[in-house]
mmCIF file of C-alpha atoms and ligand atoms in Angstrom:
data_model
loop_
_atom_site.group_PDB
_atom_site.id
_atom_site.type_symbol
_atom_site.label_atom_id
_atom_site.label_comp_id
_atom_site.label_asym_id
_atom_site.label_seq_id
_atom_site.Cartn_x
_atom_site.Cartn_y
_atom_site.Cartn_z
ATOM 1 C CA UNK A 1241 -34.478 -12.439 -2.611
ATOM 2 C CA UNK A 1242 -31.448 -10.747 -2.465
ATOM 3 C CA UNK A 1243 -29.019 -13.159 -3.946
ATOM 4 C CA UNK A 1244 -31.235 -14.502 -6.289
ATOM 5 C CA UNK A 1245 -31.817 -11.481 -7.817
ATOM 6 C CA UNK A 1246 -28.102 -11.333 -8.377
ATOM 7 C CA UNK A 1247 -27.484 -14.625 -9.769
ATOM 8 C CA UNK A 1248 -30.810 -13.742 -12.367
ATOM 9 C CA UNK A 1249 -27.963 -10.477 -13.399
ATOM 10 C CA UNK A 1250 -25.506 -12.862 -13.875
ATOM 11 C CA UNK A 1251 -23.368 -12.196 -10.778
ATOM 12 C CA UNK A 1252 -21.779 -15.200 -10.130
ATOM 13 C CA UNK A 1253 -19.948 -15.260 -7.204
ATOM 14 C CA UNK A 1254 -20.068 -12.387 -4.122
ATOM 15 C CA UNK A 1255 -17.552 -11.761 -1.343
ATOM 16 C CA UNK A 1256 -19.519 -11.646 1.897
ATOM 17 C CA UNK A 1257 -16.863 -9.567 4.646
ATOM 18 C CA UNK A 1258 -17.801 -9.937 8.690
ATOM 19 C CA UNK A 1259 -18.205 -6.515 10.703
ATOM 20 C CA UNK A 1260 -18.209 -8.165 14.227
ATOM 21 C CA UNK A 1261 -17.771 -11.887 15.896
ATOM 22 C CA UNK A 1262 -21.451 -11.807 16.293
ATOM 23 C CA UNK A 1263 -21.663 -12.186 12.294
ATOM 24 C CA UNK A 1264 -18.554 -14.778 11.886
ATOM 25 C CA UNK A 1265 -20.708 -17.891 12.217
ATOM 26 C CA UNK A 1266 -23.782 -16.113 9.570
ATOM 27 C CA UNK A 1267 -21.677 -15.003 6.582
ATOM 28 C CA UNK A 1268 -19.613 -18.654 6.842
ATOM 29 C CA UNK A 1269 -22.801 -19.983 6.850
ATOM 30 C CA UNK A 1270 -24.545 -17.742 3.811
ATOM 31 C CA UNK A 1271 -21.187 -18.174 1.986
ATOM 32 C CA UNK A 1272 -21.835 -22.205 2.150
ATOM 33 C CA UNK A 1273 -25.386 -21.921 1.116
ATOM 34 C CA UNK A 1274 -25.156 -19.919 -1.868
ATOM 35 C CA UNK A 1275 -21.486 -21.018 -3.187
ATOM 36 C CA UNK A 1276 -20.037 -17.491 -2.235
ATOM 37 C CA UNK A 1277 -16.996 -16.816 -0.043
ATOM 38 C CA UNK A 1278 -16.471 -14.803 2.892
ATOM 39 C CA UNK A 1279 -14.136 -12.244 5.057
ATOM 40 C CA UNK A 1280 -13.456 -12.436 9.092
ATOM 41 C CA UNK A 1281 -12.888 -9.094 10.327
ATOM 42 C CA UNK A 1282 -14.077 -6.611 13.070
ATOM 43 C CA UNK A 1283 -15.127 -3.604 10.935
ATOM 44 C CA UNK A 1284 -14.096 0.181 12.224
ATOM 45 C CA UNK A 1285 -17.329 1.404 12.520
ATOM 46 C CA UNK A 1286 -17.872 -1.768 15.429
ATOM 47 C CA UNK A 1287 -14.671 -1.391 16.931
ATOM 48 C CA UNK A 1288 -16.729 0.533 19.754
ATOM 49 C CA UNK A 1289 -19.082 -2.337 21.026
ATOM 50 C CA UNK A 1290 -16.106 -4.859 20.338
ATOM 51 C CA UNK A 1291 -13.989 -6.559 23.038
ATOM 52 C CA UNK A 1292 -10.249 -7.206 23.322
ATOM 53 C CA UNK A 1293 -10.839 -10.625 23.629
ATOM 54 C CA UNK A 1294 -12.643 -10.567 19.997
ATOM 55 C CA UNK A 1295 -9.318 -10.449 18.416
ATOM 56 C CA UNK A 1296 -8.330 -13.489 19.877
ATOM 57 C CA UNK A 1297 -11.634 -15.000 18.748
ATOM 58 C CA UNK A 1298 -10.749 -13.798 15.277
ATOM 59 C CA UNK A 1299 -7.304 -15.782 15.641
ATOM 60 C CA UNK A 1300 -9.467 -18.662 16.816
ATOM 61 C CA UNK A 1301 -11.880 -18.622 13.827
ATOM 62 C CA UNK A 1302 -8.924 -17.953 11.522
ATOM 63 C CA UNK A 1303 -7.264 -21.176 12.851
ATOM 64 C CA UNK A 1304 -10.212 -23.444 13.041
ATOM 65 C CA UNK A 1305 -11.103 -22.174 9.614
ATOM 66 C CA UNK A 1306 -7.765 -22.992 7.881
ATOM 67 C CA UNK A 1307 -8.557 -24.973 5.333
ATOM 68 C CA UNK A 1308 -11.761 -23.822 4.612
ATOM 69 C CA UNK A 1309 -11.858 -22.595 0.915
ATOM 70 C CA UNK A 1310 -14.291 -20.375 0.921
ATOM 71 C CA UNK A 1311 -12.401 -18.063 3.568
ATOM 72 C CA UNK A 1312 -11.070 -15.632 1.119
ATOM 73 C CA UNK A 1313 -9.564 -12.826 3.553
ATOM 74 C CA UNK A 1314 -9.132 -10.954 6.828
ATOM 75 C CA UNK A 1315 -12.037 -7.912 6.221
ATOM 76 C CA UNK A 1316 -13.290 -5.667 6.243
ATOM 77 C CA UNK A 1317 -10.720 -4.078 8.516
ATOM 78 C CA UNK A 1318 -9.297 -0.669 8.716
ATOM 79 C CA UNK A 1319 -10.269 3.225 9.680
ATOM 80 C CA UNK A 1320 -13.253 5.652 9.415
ATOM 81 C CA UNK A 1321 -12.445 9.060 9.928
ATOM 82 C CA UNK A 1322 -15.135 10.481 8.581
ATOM 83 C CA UNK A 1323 -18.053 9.920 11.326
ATOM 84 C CA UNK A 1324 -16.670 12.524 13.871
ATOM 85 C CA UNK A 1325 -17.581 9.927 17.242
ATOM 86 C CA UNK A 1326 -14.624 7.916 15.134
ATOM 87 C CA UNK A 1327 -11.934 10.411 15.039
ATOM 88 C CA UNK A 1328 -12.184 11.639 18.352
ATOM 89 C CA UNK A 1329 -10.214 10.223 21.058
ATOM 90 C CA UNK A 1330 -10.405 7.415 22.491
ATOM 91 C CA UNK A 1331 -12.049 5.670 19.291
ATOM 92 C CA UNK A 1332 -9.761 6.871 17.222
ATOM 93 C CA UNK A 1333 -6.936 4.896 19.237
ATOM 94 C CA UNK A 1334 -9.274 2.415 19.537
ATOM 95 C CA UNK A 1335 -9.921 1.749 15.750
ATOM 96 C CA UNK A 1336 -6.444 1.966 14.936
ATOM 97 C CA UNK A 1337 -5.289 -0.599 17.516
ATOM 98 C CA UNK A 1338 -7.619 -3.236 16.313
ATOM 99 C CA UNK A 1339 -6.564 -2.234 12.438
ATOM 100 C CA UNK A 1340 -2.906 -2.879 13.537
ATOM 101 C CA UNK A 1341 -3.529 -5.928 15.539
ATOM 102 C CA UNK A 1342 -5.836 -7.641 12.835
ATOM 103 C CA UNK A 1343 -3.075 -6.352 10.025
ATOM 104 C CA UNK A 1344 -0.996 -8.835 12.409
ATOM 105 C CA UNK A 1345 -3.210 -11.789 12.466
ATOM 106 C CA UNK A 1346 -3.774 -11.315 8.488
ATOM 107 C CA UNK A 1347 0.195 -11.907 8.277
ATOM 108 C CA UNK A 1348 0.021 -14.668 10.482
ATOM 109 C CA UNK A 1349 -2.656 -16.797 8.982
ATOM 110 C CA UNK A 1350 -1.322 -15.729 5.330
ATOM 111 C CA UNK A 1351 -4.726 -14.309 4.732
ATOM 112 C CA UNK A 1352 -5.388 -11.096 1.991
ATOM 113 C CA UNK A 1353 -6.637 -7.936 3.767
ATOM 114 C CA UNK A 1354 -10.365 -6.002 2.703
ATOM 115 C CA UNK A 1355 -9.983 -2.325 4.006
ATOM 116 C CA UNK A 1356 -12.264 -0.099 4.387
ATOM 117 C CA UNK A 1357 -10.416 3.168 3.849
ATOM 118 C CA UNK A 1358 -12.904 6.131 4.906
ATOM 119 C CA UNK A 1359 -10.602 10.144 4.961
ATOM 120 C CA UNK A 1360 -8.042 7.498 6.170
ATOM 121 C CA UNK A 1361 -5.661 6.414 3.184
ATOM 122 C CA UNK A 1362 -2.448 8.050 4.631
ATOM 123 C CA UNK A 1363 -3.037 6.217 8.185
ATOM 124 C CA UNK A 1364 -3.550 2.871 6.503
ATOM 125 C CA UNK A 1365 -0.749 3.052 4.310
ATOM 126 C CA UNK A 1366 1.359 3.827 8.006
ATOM 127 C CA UNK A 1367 -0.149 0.610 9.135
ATOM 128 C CA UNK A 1368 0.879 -1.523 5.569
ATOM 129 C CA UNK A 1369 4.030 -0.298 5.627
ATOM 130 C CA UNK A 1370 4.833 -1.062 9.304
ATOM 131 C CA UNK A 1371 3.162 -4.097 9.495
ATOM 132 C CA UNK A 1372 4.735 -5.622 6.561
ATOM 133 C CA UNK A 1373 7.869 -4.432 7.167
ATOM 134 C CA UNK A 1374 9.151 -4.008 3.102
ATOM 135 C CA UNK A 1375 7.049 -7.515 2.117
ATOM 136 C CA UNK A 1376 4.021 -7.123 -0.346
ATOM 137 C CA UNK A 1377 0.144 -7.202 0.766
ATOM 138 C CA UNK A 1378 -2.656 -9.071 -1.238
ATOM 139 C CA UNK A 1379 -6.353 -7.883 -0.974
ATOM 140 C CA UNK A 1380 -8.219 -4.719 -1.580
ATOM 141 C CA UNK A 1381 -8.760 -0.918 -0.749
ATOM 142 C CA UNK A 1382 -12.318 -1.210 -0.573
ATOM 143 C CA UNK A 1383 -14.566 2.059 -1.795
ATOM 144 C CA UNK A 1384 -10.919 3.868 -2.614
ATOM 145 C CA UNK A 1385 -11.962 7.908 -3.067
ATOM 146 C CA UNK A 1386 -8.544 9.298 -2.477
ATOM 147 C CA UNK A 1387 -5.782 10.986 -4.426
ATOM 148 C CA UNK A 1388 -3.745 9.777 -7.708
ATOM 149 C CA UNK A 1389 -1.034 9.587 -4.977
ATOM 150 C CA UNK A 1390 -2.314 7.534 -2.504
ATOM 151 C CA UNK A 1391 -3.992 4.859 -5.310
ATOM 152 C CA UNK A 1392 -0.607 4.451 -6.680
ATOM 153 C CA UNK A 1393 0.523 3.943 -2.877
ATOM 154 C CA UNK A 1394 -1.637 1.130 -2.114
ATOM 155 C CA UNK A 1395 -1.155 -0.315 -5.521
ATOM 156 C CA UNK A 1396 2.666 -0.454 -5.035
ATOM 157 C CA UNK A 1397 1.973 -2.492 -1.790
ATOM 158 C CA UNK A 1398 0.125 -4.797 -3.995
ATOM 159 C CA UNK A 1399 -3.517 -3.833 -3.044
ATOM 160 C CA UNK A 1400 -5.945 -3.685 -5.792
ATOM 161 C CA UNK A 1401 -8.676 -0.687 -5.099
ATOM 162 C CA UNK A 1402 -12.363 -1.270 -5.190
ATOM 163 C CA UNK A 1403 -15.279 0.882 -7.119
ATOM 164 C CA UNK A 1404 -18.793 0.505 -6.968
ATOM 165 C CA UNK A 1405 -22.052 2.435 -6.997
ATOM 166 C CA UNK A 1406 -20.014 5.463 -5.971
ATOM 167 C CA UNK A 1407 -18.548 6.261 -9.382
ATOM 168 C CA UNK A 1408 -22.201 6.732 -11.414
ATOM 169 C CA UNK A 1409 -22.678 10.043 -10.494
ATOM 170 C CA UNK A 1410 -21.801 12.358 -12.719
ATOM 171 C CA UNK A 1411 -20.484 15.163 -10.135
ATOM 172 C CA UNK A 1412 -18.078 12.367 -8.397
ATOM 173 C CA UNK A 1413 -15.092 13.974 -11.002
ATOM 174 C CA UNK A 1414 -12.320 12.973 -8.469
ATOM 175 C CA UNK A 1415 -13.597 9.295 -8.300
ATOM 176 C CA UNK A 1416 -14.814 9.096 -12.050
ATOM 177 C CA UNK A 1417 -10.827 10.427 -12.967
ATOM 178 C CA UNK A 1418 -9.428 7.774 -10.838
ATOM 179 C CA UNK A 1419 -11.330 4.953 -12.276
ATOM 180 C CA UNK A 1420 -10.807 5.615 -15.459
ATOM 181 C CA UNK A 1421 -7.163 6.398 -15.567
ATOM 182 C CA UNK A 1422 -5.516 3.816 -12.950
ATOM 183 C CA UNK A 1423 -4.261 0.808 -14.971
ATOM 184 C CA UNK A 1424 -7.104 -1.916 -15.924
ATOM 185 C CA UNK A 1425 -4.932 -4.327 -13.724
ATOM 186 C CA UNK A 1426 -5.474 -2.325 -10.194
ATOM 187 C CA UNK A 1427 -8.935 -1.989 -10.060
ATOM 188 C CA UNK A 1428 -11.819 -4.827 -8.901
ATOM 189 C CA UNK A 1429 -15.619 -3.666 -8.987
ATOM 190 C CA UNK A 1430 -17.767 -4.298 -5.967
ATOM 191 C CA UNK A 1431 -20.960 -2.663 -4.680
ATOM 192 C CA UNK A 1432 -20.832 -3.098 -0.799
ATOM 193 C CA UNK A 1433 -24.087 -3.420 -0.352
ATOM 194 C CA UNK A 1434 -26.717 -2.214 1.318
ATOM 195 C CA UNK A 1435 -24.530 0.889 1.328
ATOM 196 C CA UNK A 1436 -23.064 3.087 -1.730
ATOM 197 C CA UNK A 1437 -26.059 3.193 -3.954
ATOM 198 C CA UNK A 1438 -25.809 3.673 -7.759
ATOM 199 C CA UNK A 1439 -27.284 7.028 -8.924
ATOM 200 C CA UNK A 1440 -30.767 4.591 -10.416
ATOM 201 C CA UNK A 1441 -31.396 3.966 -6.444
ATOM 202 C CA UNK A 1442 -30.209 6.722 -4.852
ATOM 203 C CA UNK A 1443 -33.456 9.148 -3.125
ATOM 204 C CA UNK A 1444 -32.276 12.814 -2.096
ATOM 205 C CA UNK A 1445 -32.956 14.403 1.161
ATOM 206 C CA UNK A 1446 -35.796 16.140 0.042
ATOM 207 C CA UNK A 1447 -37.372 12.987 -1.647
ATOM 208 C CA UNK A 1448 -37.072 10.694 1.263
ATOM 209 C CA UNK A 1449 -38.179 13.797 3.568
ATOM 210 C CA UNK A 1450 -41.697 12.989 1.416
ATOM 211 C CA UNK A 1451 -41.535 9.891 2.457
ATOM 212 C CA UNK A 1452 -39.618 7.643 -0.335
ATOM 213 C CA UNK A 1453 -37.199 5.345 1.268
ATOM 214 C CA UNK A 1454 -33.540 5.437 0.665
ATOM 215 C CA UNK A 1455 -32.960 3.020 -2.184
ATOM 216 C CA UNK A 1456 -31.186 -0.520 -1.405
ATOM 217 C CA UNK A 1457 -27.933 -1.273 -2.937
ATOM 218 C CA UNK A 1458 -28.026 -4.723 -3.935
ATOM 219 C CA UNK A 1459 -25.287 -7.574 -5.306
ATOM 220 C CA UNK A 1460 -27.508 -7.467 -8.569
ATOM 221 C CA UNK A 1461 -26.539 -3.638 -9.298
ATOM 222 C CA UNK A 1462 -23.209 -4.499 -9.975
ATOM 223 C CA UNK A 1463 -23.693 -5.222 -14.128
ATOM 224 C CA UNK A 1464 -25.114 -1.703 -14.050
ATOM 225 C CA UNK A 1465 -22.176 -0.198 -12.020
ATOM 226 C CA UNK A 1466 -19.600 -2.535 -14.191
ATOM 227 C CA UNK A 1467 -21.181 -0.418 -17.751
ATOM 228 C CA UNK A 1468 -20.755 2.949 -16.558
ATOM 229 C CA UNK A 1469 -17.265 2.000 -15.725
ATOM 230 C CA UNK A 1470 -16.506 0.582 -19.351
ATOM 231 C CA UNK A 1471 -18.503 3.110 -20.639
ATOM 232 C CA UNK A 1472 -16.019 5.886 -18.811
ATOM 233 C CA UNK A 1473 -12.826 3.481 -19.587
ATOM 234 C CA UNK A 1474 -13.852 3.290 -23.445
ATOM 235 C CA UNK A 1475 -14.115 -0.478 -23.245
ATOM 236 C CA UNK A 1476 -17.363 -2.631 -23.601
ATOM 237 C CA UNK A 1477 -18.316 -4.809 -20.499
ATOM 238 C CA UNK A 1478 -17.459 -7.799 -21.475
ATOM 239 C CA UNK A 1479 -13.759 -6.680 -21.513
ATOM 240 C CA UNK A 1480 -14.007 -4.988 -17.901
ATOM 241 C CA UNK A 1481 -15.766 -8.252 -16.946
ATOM 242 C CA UNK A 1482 -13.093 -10.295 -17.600
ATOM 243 C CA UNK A 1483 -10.269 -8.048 -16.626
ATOM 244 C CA UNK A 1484 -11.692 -6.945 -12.536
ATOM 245 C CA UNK A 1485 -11.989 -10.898 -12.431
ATOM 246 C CA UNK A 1486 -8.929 -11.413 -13.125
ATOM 247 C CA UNK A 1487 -8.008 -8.941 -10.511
ATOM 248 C CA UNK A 1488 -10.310 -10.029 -8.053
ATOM 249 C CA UNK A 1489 -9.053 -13.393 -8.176
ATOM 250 C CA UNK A 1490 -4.974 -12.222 -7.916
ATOM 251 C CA UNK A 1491 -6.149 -10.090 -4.868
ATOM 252 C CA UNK A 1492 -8.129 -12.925 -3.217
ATOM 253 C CA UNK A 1493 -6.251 -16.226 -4.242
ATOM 254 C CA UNK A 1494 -8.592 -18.218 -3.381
ATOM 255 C CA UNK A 1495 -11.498 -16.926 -5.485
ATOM 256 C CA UNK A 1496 -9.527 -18.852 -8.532
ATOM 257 C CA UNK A 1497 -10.645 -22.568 -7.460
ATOM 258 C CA UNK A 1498 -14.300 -21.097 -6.163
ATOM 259 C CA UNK A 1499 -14.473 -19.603 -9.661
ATOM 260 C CA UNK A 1500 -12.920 -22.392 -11.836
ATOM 261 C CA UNK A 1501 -15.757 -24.987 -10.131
HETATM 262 ZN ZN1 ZN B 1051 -16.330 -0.493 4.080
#
């Protein structure tokens, strides 16, 4: 299976992040079993089915779940503005509301943040900046594809950005130029998977119009993913290894004592 697979690539560790309450009680639970660590969040693109009440059932979880170590951050949270249903009134309110709100519980519980940042940068760097009110954030832009500008913006707040399967295509110059020119010590690799495949997986239109299903991102990809980024940075993997693990664990401070055991 799925994390198995991983483990046989030598992935160590993954970072399972909640979209909904529905899933709070499954990724605790798959963290536990396979000696990962998870996220609570409710994710943008489920802000529509969610309920007011679910933030205060995130508060709950986050303050029955206290001392648990393996609760690494609030996530993923943040804004989509890229599937049009999502930046159309009233979900665009909507998502924003619950970004803001669960920004708020984050700084409560003293909890890093996973954002998922979607044609949305500028608006989440509104919501940092008025929700921390001058004080620095720990967690992670997740799949950043923005400007130089706005990278060094969330950096500055203290955010480390995220690239996966995204950057292995040869024609994703914007991303590929970001990667390999913000400092070593901002970055963390991930592959959010099921989503963002690597170029290896990835079927076109016209392929899976014949028929071959879109190819599965997996955990196990991200060795693959992790050489194409040293190979674009000049570095060998090892290196790059050692370095977004370092980074992962100052943006999620409590990866170091999951890691260390
Ligand atoms: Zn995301």
């Amino acid at each position: 299976m799925v994390r198995a697979r991983a483990a046989a690539e030598n992935v160590a560790h993954c970072v399972l992040p909640a979209v909904q309450v529905k899933d709070f009680e499954r990724v605790r639970t798959l963290a536990h079993e396979f000696g990962d660590s998870y996220a609570l969040g409710i994710h943008p693109l489920y802000v529509k089915q969610a309920q007011d009440d679910d933030l205060a059932r995130l508060d709950a979880a986050l303050t029955a779940q206290r001392d648990e170590p393996r609760l690494v951050a609030v996530g993923e949270i943040g804004l989509d503005y890229f599937v049009p249903e999502l930046l159309a009134s009233p979900l665009r309110e909507r998502q924003e509301f619950f970004y803001v709100e669960q920004l708020k519980l984050a700084r409560q519980h003293g909890l890093p943040v996973i954002l998922h940042v979607r044609r949305s940068a500028d608006m989440l760097l509104k919501g940092l900046r008025a929700i921390g009110n001058g004080t620095p954030w720990q967690g992670i832009a997740h799949a950043f594809n923005g400007s130089a500008q706005q990278a060094q913006a969330f950096i500055t707040f203290g955010l480390k950005l995220g690239f996966g399967g995204a950057l292995t295509y040869e024609r994703a110059e914007n991303l590929r130029r970001l990667a390999t020119t913000l400092p070593l010590e901002a970055i963390v690799l991930e592959t959010d998977a099921p989503d963002m495949p690597p170029h290896w997986l990835y079927q076109t239109a016209e392929a899976r119009a014949a028929g071959a299903p879109q190819g599965r991102n997996e955990p196990g990809e991200l060795p693959r993913i992790a050489q194409v980024l040293a190979g674009l940075r000049g570095l060998d993997a090892e290196t790059l290894a050692v370095a977004t693990t370092r980074n992962a664990m100052a943006a999620l401070p409590r990866l170091q004592a999951l890691l260390a055991s």
